Short mmCIF file of C-alpha atoms in Angstrom, two decimals:
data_model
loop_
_atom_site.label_atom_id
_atom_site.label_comp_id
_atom_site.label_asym_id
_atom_site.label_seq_id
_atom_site.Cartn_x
_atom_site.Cartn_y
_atom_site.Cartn_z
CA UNK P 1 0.00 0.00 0.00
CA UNK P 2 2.44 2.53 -1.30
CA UNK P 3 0.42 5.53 -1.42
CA UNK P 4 -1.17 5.25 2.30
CA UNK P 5 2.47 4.36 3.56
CA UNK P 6 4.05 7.05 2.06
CA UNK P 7 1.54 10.34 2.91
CA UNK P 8 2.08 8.98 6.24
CA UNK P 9 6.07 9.08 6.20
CA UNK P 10 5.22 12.57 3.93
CA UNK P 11 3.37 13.80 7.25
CA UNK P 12 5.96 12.78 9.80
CA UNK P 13 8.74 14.68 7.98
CA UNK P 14 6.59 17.97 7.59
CA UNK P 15 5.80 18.09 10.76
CA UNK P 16 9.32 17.29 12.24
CA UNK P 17 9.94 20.12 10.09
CA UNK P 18 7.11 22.86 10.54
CA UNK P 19 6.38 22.21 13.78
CA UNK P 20 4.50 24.32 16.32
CA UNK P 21 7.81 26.00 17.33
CA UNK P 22 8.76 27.06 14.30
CA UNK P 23 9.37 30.75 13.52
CA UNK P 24 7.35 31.30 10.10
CA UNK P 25 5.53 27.95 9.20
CA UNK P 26 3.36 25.83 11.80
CA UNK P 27 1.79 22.45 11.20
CA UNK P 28 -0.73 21.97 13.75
CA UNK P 29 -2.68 19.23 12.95
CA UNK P 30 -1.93 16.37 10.45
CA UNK P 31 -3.98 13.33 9.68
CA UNK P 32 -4.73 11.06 6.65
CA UNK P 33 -7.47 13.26 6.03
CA UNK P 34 -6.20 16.86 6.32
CA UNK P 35 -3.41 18.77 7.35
CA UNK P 36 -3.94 22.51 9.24
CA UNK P 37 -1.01 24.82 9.07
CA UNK P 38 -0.17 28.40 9.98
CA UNK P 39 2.10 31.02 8.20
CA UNK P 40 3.37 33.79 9.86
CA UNK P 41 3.49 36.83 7.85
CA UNK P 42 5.97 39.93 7.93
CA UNK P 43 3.90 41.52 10.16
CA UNK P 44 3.23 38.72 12.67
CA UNK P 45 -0.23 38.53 11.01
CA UNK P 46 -1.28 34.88 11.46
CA UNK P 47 -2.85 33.19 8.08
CA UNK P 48 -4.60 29.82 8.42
CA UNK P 49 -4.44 27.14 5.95
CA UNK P 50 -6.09 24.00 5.31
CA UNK P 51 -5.55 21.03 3.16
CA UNK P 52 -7.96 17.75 2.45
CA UNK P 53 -6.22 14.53 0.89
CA UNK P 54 -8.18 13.14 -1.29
CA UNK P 55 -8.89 8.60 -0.91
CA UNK P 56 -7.04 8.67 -4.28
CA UNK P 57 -4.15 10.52 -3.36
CA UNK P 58 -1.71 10.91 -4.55
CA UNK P 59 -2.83 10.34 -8.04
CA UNK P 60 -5.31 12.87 -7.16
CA UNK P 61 -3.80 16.04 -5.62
CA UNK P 62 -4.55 17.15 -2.53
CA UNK P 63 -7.30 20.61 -1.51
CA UNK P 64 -6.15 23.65 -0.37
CA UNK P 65 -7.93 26.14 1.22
CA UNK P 66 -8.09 29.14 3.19
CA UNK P 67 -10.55 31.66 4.87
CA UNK P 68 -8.31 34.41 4.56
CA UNK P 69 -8.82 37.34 2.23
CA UNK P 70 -5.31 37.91 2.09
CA UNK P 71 -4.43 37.92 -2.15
CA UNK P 72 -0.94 36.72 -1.35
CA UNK P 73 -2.84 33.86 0.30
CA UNK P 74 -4.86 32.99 -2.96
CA UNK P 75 -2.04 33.28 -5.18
CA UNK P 76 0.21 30.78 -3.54
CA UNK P 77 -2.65 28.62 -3.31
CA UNK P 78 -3.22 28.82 -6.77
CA UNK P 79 0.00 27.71 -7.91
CA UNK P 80 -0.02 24.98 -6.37
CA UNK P 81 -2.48 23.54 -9.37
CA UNK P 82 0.34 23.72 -11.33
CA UNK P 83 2.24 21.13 -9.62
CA UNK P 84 2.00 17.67 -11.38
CA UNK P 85 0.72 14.21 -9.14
CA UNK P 86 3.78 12.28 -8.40
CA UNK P 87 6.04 11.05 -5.80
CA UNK P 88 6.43 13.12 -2.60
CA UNK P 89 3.58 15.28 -3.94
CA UNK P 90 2.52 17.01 -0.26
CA UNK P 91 6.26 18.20 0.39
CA UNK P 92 6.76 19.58 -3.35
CA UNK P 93 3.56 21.43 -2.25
CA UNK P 94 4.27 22.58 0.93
CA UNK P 95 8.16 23.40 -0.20
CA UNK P 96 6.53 25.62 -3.00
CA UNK P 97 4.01 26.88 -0.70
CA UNK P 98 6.04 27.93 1.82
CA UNK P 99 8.73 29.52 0.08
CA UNK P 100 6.15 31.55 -1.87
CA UNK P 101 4.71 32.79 1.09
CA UNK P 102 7.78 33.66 1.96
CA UNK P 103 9.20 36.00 -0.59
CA UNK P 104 5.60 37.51 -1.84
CA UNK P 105 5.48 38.52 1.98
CA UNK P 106 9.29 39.76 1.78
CA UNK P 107 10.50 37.87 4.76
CA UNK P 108 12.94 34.79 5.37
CA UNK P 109 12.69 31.02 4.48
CA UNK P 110 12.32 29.01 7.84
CA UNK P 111 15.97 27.59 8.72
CA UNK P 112 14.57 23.92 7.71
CA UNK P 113 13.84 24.43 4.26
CA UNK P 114 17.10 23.41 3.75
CA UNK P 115 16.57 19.71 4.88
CA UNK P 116 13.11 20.03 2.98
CA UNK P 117 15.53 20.38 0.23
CA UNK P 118 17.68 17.11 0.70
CA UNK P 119 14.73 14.98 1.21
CA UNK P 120 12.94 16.52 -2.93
CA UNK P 121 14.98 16.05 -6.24
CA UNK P 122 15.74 19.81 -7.43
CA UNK P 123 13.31 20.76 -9.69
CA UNK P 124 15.75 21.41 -12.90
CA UNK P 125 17.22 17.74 -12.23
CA UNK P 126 13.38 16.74 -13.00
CA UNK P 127 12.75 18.93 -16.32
CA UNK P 128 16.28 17.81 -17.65
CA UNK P 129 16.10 13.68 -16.68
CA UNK P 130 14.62 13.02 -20.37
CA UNK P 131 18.15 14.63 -21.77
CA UNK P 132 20.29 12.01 -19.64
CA UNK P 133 18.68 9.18 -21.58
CA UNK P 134 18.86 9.97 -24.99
CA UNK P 135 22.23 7.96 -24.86
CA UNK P 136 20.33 4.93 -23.73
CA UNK P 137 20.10 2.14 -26.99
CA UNK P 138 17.05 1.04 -28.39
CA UNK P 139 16.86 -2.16 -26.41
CA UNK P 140 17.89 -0.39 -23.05
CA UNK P 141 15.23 1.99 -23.75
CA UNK P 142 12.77 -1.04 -23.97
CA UNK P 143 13.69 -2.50 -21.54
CA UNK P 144 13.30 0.60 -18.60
CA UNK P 145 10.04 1.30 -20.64
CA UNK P 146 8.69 -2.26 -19.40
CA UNK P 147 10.65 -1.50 -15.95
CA UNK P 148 8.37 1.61 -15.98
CA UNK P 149 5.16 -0.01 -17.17
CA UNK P 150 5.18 -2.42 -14.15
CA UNK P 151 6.17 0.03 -11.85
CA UNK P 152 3.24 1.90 -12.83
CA UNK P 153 0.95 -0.81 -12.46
CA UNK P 154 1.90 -1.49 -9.14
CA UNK P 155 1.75 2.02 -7.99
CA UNK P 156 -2.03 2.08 -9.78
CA UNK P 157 -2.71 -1.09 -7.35
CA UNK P 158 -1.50 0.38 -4.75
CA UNK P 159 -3.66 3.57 -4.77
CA UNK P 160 -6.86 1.42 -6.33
CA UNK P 161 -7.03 -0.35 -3.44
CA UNK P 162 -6.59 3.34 -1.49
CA UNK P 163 -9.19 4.47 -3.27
CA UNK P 164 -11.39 1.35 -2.01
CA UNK P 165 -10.79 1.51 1.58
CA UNK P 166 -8.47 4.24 3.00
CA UNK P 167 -7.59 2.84 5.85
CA UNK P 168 -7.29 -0.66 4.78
CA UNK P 169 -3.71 -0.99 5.20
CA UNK P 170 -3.69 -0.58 9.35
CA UNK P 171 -7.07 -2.45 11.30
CA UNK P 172 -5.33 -0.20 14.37
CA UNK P 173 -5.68 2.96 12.54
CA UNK P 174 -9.22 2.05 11.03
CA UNK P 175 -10.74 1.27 14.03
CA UNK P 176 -9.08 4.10 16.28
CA UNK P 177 -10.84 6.56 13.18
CA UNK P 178 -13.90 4.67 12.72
CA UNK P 179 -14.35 4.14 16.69
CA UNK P 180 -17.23 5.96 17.26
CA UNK P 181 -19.29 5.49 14.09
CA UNK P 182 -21.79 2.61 14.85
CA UNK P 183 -21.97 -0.12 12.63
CA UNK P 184 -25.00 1.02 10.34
CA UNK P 185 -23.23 4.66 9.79
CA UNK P 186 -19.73 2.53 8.77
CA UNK P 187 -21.58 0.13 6.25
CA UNK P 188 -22.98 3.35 4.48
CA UNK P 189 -19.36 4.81 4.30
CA UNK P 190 -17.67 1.35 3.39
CA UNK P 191 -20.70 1.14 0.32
CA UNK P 192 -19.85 4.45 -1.27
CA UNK P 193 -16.13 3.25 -1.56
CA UNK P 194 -17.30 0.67 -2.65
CA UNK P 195 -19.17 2.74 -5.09
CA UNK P 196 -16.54 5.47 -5.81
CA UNK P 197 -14.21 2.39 -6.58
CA UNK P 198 -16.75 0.81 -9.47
CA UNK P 199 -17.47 4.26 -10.74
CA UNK P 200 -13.86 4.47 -10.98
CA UNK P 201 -12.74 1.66 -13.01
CA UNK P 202 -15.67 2.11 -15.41
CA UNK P 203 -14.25 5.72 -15.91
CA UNK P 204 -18.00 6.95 -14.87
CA UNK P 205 -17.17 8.80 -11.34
CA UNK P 206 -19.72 11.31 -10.51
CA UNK P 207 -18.83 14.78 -9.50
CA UNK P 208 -15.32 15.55 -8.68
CA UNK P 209 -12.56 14.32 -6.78
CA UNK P 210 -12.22 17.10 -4.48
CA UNK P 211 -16.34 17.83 -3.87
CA UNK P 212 -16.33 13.36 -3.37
CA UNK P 213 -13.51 13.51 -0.96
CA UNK P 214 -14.86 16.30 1.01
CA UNK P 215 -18.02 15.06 1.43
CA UNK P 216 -17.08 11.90 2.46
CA UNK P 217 -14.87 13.72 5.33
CA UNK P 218 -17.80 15.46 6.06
CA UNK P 219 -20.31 12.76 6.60
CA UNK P 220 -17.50 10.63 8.30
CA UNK P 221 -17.15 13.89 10.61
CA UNK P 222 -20.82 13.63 11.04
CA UNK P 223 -21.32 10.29 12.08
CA UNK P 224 -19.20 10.92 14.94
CA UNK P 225 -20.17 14.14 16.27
CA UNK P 226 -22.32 15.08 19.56
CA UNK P 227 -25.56 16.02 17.82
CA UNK P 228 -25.78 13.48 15.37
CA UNK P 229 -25.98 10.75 17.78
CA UNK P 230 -28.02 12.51 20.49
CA UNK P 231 -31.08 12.67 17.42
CA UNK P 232 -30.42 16.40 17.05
CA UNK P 233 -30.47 15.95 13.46
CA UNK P 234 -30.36 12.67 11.49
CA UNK P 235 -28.68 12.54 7.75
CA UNK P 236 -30.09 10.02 5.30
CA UNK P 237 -28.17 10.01 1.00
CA UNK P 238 -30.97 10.40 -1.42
CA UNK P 239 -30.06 6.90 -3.71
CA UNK P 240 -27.00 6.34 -2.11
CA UNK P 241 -25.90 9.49 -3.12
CA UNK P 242 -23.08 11.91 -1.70
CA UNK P 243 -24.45 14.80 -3.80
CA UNK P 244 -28.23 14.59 -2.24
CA UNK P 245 -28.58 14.67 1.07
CA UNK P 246 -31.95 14.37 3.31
CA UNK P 247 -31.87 16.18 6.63
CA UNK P 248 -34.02 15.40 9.85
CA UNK P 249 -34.18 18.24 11.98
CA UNK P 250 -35.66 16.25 15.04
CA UNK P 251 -34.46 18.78 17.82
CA UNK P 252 -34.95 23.05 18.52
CA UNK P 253 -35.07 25.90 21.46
CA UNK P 254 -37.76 24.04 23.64
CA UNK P 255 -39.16 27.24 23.70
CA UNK P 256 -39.73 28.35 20.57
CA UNK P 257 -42.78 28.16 18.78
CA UNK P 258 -41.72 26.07 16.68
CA UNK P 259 -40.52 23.34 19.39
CA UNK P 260 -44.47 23.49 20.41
CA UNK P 261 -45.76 22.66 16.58
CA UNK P 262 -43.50 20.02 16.35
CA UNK P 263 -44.69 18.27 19.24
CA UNK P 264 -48.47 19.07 17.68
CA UNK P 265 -47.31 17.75 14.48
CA UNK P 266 -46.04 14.67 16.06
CA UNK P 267 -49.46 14.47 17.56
CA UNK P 268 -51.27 14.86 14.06
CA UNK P 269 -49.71 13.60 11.61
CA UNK P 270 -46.90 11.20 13.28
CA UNK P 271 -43.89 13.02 12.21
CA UNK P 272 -41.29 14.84 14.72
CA UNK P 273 -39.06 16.29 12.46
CA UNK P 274 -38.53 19.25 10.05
CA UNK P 275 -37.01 17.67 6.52
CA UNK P 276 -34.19 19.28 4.80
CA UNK P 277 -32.66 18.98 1.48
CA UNK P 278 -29.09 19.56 0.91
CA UNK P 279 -27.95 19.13 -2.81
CA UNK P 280 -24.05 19.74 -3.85
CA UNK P 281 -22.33 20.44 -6.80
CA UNK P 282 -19.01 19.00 -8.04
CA UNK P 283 -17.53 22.43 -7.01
CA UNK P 284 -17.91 22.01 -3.33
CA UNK P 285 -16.47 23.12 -1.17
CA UNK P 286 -15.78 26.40 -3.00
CA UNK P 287 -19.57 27.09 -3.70
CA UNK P 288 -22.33 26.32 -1.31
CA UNK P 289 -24.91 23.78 -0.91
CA UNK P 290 -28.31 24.35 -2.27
CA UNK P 291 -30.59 24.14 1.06
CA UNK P 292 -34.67 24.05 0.95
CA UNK P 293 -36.86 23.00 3.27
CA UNK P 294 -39.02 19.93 1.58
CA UNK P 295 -41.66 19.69 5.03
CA UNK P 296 -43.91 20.78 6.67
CA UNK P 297 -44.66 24.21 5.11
CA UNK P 298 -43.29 27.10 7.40
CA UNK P 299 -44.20 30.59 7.43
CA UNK P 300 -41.41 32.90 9.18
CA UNK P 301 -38.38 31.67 9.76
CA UNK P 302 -36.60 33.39 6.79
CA UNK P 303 -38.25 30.77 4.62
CA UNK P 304 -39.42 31.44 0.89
CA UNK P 305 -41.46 30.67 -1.58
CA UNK P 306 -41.22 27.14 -2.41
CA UNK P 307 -38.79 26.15 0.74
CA UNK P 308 -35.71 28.27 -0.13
CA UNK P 309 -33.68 29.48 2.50
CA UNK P 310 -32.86 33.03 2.89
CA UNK P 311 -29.32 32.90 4.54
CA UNK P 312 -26.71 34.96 3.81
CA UNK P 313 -24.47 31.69 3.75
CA UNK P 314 -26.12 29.90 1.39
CA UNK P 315 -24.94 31.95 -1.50
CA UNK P 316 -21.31 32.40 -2.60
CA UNK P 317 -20.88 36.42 -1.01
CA UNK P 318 -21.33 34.63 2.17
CA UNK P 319 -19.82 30.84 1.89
CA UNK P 320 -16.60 30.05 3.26
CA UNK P 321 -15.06 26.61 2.21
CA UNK P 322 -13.96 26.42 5.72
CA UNK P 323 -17.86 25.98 7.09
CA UNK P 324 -18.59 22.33 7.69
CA UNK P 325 -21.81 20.63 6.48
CA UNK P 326 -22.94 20.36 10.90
CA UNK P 327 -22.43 23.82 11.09
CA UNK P 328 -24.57 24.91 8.28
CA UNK P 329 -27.76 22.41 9.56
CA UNK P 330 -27.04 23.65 13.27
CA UNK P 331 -27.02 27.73 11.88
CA UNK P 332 -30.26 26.52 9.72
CA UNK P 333 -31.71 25.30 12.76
CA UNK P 334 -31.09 28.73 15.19
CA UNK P 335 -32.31 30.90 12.20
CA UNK P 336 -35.57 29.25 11.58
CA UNK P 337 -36.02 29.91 15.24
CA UNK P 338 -34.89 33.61 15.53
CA UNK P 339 -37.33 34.39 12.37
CA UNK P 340 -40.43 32.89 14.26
CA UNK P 341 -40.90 29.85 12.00
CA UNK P 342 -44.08 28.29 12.71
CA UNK P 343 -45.60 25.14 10.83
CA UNK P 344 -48.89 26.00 8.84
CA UNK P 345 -50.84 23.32 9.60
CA UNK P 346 -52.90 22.49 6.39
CA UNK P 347 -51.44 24.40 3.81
CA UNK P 348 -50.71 22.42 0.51
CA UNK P 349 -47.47 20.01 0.12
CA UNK P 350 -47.48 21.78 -3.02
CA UNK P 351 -46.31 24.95 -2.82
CA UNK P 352 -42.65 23.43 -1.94
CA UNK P 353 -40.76 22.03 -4.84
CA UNK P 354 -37.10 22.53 -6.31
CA UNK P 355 -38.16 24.01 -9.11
CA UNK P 356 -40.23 27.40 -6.82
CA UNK P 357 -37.07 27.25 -4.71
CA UNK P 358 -34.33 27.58 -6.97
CA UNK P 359 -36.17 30.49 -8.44
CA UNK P 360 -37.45 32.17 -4.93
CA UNK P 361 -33.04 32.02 -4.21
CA UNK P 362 -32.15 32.93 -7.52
CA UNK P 363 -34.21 36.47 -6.93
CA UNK P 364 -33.48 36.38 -3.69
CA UNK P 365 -29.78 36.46 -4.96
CA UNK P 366 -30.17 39.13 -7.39
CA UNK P 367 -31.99 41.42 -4.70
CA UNK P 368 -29.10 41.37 -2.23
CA UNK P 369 -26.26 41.65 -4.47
CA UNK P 370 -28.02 44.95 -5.35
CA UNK P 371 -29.00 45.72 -2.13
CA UNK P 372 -26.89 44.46 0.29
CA UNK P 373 -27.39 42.73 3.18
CA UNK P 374 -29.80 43.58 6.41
CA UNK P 375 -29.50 42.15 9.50
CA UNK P 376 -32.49 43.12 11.92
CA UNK P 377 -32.30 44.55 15.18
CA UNK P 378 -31.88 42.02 18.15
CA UNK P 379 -35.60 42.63 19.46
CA UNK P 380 -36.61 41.11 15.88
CA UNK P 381 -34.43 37.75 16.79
#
């Protein structure tokens, strides 16, 4: 298992070398599934930065990401697109991002870069390697062409079976991860790699490696937080899929309105729960879900026409990629309460569908980014 053995030696050497100590670059949390590091700019100004490894990695590169504004930020984020899956891929990344960093802010390299160095080929030695062969004979040439081809395929093994089961190659580190996920929660995660890896080798995969990989963080995440498992909300995949997600609000203020209708709704019709749904695109986690709420009908609560949402969040002035999917369904949850939702008992199942509430948030939309924003006085919740 090549490419789960060798993020893992990738990790211990970054953080050996950008550790918490050091004087302009901080690693200060790294993990098979992300890495969180801090760079310390020329004014002492702290910039936080995240990265995501992909279950295909490192065939597939690794997300970065960060919630500052900064434009030096962006741009050495950017750049790092331009760096090519192979070998080592994390510290060619983090040895281009951190020396960019370092001269667009104008300040010194951190005293390891050096050993970051010794450990990477130099970059010219990489461009110039097909030069050193052209020597080579026709049947030497053949011959590390076949040395190549099965090298290849064992690497592609190696990160197949990654992309299968992430984990796979340590039980110990599996379970310690997967710990508090119960079993029903870890079949559904072990079936959509099991998915992802058919959709794979048919060359059909669905939305994109970094919105798949996210996601799947995210509903891992979920499946072992607090909330989930105390019936706050419950998460259910539309078909089986990542992209379409069905939310069970089951829990809000006790004393809210809307606490009280549930429990009358409950009484009525049998049902204890406000239902969400959560679509994605394959550009997640740089563009926000699409959130509407499918039942009961609400009036209040910031709700519109046809269930759309009308939260600042929810639309790409006011996404982060930083937010998780929890925080989003626990924010959804306060602001339905603080706008007075109450459940029209009643009304007509009708008047929510997708089509009314894409169009309600595409005006919606189009008013604010006019307009601005308004956030109400504190007496008005």
């Amino acid at each position: 298992m090549a490419c789960i053995a060798s993020l893992k030696q990738e990790l211990k050497l970054a953080e050996s070398l950008f550790g918490k100590d050091n004087e302009r670059f901080q690693i200060h949390k790294a993990n098979m599934d992300e890495l969180m590091c801090t760079f310390i700019g020329s004014g002492d100004e702290e910039f936080v930065i995240h990265c995501n490894f992909t279950d295909s990695y490192p065939s597939s590169p690794p997300v970065w990401f960060s919630t500052s504004e900064d434009p030096v930020i962006s741009t050495a984020i950017e750049q790092l697109s331009e760096i090519s899956a192979s070998g080592q891929l994390l510290l060619k990344m983090l040895r281009h991002l951190v020396r960019d960093l370092c001269e667009l802010h104008g300040v010194k390299e951190p005293e390891t870069m050096p050993i970051l160095d010794q450990q990477l080929p130099q970059e010219d030695n990489e461009e110039n390697m097909g030069s050193a062969d052209e020597g080579l004979s026709d049947d030497e040439d053949e011959e590390d062409d076949d040395e190549d081809e099965d090298e290849d395929a064992n690497d592609m093994d190696d990160c197949m079976d990654h992309y299968a089961m992430e984990e796979e190659p340590s039980k110990q580190d599996s379970n310690k991860d997967d710990k508090d996920i119960d079993a029903a929660n870890y079949a559904v995660l072990e079936r959509l790699r099991n998915n992802q890896r058919r959709e794979y080798l048919k060359g059909s995969v669905s939305g994109s490696v970094q919105a798949t990989d996210r996601l799947m963080k995210e509903l891992r995440d979920i499946y072992r937080s607090d909330s989930f498992k105390k019936k706050i909300y419950t998460v259910d995949l539309v078909n089986d899929s990542l992209y379409d997600w069905h939310i069970k609000m089951h829990t809000v203020d006790n004393d809210s309105p809307l606490y009280a209708d549930l429990q009358q709704l409950k009484e009525k019709e049998g049902k204890d729960h406000l239902l969400l749904n959560m679509t994605f695109k394959e550009n997640y986690p740089f563009d926000p879900p699409f959130v509407r709420v499918v039942f009961p009908v609400l009036t209040g609560g910031y709700v519109l026409g046809g269930g759309a949402i009308c939260m600042e969040l929810l639309t790409k002035q006011g996404w982060s990629s930083a937010y998780t999917i929890e925080a989003v369904i626990l924010q959804i949850a306060a602001t339905l309460v603080k706008g007075k939702a109450r459940i029209q008992f009643g009304a007509s199942k009708r008047q929510y569908s997708l089509a009314r509430a894409q169009q309600s948030f595409k005006s919606l939309v189009q008013i604010h980014e006019k307009n601005g924003w308004f956030t109400p006085p504190k007496e008005d919740g």
